[in-house]
Short mmCIF file of C-alpha atoms in Angstrom, two decimals:
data_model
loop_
_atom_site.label_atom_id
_atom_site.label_comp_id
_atom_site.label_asym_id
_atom_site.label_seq_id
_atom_site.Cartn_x
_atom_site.Cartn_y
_atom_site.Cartn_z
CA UNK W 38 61.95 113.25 104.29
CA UNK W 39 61.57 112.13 100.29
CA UNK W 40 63.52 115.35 99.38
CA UNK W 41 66.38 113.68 101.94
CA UNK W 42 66.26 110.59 100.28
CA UNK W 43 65.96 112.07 96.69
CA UNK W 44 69.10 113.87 97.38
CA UNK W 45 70.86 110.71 99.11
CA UNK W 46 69.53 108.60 96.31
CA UNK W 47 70.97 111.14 93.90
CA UNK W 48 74.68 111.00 95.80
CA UNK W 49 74.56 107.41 95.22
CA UNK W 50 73.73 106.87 91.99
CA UNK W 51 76.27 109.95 91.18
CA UNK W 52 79.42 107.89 93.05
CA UNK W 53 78.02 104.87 91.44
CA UNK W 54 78.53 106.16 87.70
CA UNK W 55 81.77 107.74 88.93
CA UNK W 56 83.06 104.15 89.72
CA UNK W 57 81.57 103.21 86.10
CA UNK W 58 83.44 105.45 84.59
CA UNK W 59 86.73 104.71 85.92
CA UNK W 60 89.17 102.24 84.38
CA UNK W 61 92.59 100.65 85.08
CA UNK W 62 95.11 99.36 82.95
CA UNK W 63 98.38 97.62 84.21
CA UNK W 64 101.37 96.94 81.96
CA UNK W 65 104.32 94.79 82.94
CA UNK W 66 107.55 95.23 80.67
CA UNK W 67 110.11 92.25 81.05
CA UNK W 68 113.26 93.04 83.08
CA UNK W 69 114.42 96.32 82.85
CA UNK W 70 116.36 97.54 85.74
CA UNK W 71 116.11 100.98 87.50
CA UNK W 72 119.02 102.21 86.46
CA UNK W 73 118.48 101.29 82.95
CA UNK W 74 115.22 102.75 82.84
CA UNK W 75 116.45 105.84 84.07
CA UNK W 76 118.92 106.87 81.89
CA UNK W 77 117.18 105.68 78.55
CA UNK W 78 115.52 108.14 76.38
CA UNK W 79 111.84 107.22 76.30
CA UNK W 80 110.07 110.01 75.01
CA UNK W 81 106.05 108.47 75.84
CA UNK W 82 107.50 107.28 79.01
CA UNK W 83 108.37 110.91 79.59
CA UNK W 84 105.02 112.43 78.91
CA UNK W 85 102.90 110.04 81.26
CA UNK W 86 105.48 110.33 84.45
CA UNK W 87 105.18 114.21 83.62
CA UNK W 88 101.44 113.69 84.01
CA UNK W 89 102.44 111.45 86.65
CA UNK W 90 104.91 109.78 88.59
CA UNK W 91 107.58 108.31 89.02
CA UNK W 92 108.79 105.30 92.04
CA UNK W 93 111.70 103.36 92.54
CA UNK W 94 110.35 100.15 93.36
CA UNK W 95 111.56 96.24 94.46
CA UNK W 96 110.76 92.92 93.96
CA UNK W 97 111.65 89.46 95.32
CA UNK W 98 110.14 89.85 98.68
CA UNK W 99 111.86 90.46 101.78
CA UNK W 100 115.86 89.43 101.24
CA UNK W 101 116.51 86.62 103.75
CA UNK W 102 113.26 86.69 105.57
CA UNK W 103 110.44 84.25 104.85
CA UNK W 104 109.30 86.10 101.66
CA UNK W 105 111.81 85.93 100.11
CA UNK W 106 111.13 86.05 96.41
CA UNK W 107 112.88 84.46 93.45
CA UNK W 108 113.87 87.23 91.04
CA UNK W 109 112.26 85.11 87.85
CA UNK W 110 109.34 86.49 85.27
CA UNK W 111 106.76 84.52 86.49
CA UNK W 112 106.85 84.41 89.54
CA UNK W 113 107.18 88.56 89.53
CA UNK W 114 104.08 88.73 87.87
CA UNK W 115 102.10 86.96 90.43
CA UNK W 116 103.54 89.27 92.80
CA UNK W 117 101.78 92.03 90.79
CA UNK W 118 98.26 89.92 90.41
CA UNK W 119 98.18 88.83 93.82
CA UNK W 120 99.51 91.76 96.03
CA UNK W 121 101.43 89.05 97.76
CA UNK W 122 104.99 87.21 98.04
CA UNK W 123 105.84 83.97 96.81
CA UNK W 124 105.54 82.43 100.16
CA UNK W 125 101.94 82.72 99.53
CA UNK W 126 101.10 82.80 95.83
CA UNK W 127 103.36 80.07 95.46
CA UNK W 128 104.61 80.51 92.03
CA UNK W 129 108.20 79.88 92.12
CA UNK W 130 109.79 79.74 88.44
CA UNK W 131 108.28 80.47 84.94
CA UNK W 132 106.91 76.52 84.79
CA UNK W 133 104.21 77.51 87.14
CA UNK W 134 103.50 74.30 88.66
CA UNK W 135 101.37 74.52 91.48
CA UNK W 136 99.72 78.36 92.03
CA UNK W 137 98.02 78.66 95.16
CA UNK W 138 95.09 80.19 93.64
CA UNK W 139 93.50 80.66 97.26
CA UNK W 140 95.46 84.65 96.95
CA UNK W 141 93.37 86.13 94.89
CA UNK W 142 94.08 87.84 92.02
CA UNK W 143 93.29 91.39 91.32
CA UNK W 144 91.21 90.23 88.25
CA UNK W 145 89.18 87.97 90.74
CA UNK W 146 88.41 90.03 93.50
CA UNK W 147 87.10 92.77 90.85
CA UNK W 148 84.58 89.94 88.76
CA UNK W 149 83.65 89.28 92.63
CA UNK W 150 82.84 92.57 93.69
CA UNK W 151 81.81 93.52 89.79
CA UNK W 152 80.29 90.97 87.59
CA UNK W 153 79.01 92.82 84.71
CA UNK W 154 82.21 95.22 84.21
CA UNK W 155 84.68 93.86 81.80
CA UNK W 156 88.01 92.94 82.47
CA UNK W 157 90.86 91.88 79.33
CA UNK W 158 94.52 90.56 79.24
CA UNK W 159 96.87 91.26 75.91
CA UNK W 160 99.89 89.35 76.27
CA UNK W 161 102.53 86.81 74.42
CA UNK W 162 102.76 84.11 77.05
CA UNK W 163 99.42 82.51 76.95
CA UNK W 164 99.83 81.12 81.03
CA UNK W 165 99.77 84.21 82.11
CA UNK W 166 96.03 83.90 81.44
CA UNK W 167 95.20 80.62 81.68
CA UNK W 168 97.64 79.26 84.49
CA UNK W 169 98.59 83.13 86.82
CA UNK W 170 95.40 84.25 86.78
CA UNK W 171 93.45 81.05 86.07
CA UNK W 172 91.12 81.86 83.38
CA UNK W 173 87.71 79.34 83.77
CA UNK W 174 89.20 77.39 86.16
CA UNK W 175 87.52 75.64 89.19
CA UNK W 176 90.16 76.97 91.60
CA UNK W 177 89.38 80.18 90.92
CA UNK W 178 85.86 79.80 91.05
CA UNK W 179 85.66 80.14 87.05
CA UNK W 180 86.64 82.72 86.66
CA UNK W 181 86.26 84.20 83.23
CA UNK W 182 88.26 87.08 81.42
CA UNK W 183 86.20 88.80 79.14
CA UNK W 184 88.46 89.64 76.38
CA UNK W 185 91.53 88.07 75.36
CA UNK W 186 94.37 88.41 72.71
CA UNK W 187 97.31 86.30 73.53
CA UNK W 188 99.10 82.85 72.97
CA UNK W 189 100.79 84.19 69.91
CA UNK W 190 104.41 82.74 71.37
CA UNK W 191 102.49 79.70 69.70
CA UNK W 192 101.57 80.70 66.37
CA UNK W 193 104.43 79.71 64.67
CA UNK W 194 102.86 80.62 61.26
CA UNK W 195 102.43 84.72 61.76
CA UNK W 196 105.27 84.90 63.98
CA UNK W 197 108.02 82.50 62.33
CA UNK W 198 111.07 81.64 65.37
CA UNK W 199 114.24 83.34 64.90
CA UNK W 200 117.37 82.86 67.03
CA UNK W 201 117.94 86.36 67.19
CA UNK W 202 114.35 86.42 68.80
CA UNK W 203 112.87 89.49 66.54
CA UNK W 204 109.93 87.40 66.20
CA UNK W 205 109.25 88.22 69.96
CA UNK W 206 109.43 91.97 68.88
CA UNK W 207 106.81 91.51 66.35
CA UNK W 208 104.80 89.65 69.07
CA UNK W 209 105.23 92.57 71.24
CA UNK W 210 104.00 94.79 68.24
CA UNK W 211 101.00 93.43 67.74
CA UNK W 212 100.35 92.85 71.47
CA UNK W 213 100.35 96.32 72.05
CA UNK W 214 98.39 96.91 68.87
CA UNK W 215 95.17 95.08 69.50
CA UNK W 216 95.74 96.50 73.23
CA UNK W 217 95.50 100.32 71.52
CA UNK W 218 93.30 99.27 69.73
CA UNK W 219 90.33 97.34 72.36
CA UNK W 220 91.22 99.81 74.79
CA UNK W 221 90.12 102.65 72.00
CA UNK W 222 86.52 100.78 70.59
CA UNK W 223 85.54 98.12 74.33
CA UNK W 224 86.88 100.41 76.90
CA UNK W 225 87.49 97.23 79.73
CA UNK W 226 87.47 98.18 82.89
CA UNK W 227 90.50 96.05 83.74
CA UNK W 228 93.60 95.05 81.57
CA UNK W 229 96.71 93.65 81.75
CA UNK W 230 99.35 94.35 79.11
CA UNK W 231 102.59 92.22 79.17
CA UNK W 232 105.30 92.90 76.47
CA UNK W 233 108.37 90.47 76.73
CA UNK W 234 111.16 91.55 74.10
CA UNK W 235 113.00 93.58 76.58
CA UNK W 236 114.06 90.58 78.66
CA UNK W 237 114.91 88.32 75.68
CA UNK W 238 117.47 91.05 74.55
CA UNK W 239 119.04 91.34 78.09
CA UNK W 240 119.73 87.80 78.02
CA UNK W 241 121.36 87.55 75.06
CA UNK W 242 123.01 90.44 74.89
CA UNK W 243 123.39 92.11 78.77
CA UNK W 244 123.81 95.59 79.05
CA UNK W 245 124.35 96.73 75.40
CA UNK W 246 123.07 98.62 72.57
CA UNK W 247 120.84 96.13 71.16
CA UNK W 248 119.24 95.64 75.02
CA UNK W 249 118.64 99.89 74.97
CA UNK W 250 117.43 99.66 71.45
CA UNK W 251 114.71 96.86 72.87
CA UNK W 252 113.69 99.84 75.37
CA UNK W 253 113.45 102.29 73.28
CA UNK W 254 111.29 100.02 70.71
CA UNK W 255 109.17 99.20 73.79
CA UNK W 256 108.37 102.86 74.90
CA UNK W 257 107.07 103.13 71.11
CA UNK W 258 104.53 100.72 71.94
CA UNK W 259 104.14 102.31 75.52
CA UNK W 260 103.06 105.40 73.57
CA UNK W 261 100.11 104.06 71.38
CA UNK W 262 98.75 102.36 74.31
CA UNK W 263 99.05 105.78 76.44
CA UNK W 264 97.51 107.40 73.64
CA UNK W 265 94.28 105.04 73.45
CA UNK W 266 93.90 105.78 76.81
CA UNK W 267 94.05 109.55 76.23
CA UNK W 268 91.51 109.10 73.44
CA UNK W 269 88.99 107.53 76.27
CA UNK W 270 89.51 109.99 78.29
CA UNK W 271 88.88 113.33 76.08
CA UNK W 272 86.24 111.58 73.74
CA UNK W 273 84.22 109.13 76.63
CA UNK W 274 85.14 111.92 79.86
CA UNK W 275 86.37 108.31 81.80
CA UNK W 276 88.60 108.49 84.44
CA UNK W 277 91.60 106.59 83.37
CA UNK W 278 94.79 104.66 85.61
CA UNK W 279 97.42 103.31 83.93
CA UNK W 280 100.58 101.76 85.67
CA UNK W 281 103.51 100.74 83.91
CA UNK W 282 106.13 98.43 86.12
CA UNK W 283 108.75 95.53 85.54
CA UNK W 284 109.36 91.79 86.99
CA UNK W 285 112.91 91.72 87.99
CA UNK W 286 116.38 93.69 87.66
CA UNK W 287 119.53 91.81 85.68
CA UNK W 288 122.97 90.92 87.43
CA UNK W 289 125.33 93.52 87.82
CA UNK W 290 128.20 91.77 86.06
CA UNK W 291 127.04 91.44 82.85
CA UNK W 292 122.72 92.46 82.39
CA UNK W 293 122.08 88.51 81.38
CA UNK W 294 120.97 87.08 84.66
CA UNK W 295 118.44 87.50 87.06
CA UNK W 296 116.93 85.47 90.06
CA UNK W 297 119.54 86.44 92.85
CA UNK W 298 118.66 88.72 95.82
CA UNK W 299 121.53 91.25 94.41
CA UNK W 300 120.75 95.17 94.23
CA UNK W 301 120.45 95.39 90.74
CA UNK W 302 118.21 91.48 90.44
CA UNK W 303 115.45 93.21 92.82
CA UNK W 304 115.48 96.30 90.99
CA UNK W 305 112.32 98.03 89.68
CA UNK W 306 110.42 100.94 89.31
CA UNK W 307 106.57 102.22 88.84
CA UNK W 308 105.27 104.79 86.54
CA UNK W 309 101.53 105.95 86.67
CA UNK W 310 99.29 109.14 85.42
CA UNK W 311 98.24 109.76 89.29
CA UNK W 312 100.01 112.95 89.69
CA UNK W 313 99.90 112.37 93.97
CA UNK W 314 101.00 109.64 95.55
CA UNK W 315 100.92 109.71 99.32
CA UNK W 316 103.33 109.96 101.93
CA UNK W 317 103.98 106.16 102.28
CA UNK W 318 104.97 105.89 98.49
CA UNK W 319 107.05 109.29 99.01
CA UNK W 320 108.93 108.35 101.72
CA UNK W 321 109.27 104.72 101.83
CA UNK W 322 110.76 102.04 99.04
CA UNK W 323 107.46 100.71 97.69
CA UNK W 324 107.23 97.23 96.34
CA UNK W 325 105.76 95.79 93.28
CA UNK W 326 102.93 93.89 95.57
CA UNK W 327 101.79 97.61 96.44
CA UNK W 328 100.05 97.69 93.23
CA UNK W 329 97.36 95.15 93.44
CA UNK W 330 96.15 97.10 96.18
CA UNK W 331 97.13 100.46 94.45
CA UNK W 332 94.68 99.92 91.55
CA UNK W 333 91.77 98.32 93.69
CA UNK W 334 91.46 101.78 95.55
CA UNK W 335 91.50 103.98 92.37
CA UNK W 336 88.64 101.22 90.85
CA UNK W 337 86.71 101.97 94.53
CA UNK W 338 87.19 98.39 94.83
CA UNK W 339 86.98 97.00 98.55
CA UNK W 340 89.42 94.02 98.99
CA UNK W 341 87.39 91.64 100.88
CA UNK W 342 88.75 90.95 104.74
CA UNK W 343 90.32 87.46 103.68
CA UNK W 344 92.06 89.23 100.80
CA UNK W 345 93.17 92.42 102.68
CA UNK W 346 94.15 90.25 105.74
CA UNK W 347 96.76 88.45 103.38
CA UNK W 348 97.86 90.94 101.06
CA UNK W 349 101.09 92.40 101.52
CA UNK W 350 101.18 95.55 99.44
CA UNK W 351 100.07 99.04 100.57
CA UNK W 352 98.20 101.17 98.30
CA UNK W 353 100.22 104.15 96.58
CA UNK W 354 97.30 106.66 97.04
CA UNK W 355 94.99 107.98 99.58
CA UNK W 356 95.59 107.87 103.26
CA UNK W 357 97.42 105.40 104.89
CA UNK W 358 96.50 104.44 108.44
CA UNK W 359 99.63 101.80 108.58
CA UNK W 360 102.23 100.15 106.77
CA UNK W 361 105.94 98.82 107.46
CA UNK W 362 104.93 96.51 110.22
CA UNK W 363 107.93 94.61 111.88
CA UNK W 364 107.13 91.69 114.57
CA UNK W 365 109.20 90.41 117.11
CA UNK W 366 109.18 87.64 120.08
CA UNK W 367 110.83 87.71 123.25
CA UNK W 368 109.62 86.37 126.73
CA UNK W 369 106.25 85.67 125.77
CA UNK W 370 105.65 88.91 123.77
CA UNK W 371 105.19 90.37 120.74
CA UNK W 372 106.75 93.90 120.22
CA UNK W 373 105.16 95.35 117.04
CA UNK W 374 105.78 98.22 115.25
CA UNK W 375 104.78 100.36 112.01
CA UNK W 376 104.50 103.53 110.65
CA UNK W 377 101.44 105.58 110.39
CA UNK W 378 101.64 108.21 106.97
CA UNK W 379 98.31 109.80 108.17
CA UNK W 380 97.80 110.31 111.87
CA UNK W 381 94.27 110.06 113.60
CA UNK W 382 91.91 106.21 114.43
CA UNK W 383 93.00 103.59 116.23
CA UNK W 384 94.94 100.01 114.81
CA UNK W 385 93.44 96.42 115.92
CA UNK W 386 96.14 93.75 116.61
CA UNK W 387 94.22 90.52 115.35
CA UNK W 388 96.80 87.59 116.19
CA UNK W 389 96.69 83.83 114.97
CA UNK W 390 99.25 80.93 115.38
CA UNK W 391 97.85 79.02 112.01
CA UNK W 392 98.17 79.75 108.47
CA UNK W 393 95.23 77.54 107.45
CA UNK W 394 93.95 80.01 104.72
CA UNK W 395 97.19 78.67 102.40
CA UNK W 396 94.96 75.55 102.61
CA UNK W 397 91.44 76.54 102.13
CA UNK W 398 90.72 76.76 105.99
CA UNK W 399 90.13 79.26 108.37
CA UNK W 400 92.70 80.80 110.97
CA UNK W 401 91.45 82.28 114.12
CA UNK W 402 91.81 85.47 114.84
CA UNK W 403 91.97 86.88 118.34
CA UNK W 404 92.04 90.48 118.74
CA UNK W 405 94.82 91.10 121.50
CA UNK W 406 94.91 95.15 121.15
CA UNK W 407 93.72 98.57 120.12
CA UNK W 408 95.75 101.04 120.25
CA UNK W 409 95.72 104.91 118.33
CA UNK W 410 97.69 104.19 115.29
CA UNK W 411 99.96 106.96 115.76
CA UNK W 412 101.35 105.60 118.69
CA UNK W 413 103.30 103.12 115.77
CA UNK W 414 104.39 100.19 118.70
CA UNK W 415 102.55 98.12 120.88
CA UNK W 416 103.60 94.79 122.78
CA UNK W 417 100.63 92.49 123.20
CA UNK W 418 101.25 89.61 125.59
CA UNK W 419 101.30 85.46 123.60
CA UNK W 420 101.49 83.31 126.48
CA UNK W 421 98.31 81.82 126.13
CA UNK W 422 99.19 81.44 122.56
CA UNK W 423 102.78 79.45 122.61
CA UNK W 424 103.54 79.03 119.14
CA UNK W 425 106.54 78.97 116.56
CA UNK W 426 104.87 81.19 114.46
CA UNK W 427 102.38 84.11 114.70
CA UNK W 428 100.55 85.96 111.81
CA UNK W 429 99.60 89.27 113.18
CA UNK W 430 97.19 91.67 111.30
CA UNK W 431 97.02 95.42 111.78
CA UNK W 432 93.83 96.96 110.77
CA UNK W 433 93.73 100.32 110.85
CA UNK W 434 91.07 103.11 109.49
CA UNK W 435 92.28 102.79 105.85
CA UNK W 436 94.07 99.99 105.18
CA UNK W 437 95.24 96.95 106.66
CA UNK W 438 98.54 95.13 106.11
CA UNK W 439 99.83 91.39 107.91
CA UNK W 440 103.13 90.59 109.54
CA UNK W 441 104.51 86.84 110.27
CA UNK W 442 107.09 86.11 112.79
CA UNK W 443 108.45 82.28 112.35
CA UNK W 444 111.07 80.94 114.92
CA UNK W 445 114.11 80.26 113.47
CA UNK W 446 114.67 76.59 112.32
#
């Protein structure tokens, strides 16, 4: 009996520095389309997807359904924080006006699940810290980012303003700098790189030579980050993900615009040093959202019920017990469907006809099925429930993803 337990106390504490040693580093890049991206020559860009991977991706939500999603900075890189649409996070523009902070953040649920581990945000725009993720504020439960290098869009003194916006690429420079750099001597856990001169040079100048030269300065900076994390890995033996992504396409007239639902506005892409991603990310067009989740598995972070129940992103890696889900009413009804990337354990169908939780509240959930998940359909009678809206839950052996179905007005 005590050698059993010395052994299972061993396993423990062996999985335990495992997650210690692992670290995740996210890095959004400011409107770059796919087809941009992949015809530019970006050398640093090159060596990580070859240690990598490489994902078309989208943003804005689901075109002309209810999450739909403005194509707009801001309100992309909530999308990314949250693992959710802006039906839910609420962040519709780049003023940021009212965030429904009750979607948690990625940075949130891991000082929840991990007090002591240290989290850090580089960036230009100093609301990404202090209004997206709500840095030490009440309605997020204070939370409190550990280390922090941004603002400098308002430090008019070391970064005089320019018309021609090259102050932004100094900005950028040093942003990615003092990322390198903390990344190399503090090692946090959890960071969030943003880098902005990419998008100022689309608008000005659309699909041009000074835009591509913008990319190409960008994957410069790309490549000392990369390389700080490649120091941490050979010198410190951590286990290192970094995922590189972008907030919204341009128009396809011109490269100045964004915030439509066109093919080009809702264009993205991922890049990440996982060399595997699994057969939902392979054979499906993933979504920015998909990330949040994405990084929370490689951190052997559990997203708590309320989170998982509301987040609509699928992770990237690992097994995948559901994911596509599509909800419809007829006759008192529900016909539900997904897909299931890796067969075997069952799905519950939880069902509610509230969305208190935008609130603060509580819905309630009534579980209406189980069925084996590779069956992918089930119709699970509502009449008890008459509603104009349902928010149905899947919960399957590895993940769980959410569905609404709203009446039309």
């Amino acid at each position: 009996m005590k050698q059993y337990l010395t052994i299972t106390f061993a396993l423990l504490l062996s999985a335990a520095v495992q997650a210690q040693s692992r670290k995740a580093v996210f890095i959004i890049v400011d409107g770059i389309p796919a087809d941009v991206f992949e015809r530019a020559e970006l050398p640093h860009f090159k060596h990580i997807i070859q240690s990598g991977s490489y994902l078309r991706a989208f943003v804005g939500g689901e075109k002309g359904g209810y999450s739909q999603t403005p194509t707009i900075s801001a309100v992309g890189y909530n999308s990314v924080l949250t693992g959710t649409w802006v039906n839910k996070h609420n962040v519709w523009d780049n003023d940021i006006k009212e965030p429904n902070y009750q979607y948690w953040t990625i940075f949130r649920t891991f000082k929840s699940h991990f007090p002591q581990r240290k989290t850090a945000i580089y960036s230009s725009w100093e609301d990404n810290r202090t209004k997206l993720v709500g840095d030490r504020l009440p309605a997020t439960g204070n939370l409190a980012i550990d280390i922090r290098h941004d603002g400098f869009e308002l430090d008019t003194v070391r970064f005089p303003h320019d018309r021609k916006k090259a102050y932004m690429e100094r900005i950028d420079a040093h942003v990615a700098e003092e990322a390198a750099k903390s990344i190399r001597q503090q090692a946090p856990d959890l960071s969030w790189v943003y880098l902005e001169y990419t998008d100022d040079m689309g608008h000005m100048y659309g699909d041009s030579p000074e835009f591509s030269s913008a990319i190409r300065k960008m994957d410069e900076k790309i490549g000392k980050i990369w390389e700080a994390v490649q120091y941490r890995q050979k010198q410190f033996k951590e286990q290192w993900m970094i995922v590189i992504t972008t907030d919204h396409g341009r128009d396809e007239p011109s490269g100045k615009h964004h915030g439509g639902q066109t093919f080009r506005q809702r264009s993205g892409w991922i890049v990440s040093n996982i060399k595997q991603p699994n057969v939902y990310a392979k054979t499906s067009y993933p979504g920015v959202v998909d990330i949040m989740p994405t990084i929370a598995r490689f951190l052997g972070l559990p997203l708590p019920q309320h989170v998982a129940r509301e987040s609509d992103g699928v992770a990237l890696t690992g097994k995948i017990s559901v994911a596509r889900a599509n909800v419809n009413y007829f006759q008192d009804v529900l016909d539900i469907s997904w897909i299931n990337p890796d067969p075997g354990g069952n799905v519950k169908i939880w069902v509610t006809t509230t969305n208190n939780y935008k609130t603060g509240g509580t819905d309630e959930y009534k579980l209406l099925a189980e069925v084996p998940a590779a069956q992918g359909h089930a119709v699970v009678n509502v009449k008890e429930l008459p509603s104009k809206f349902y928010k149905v839950v899947l919960e399957g052996k590895e993940n769980t993803v959410n569905r609404w179905w709203v009446a039309d007005k």
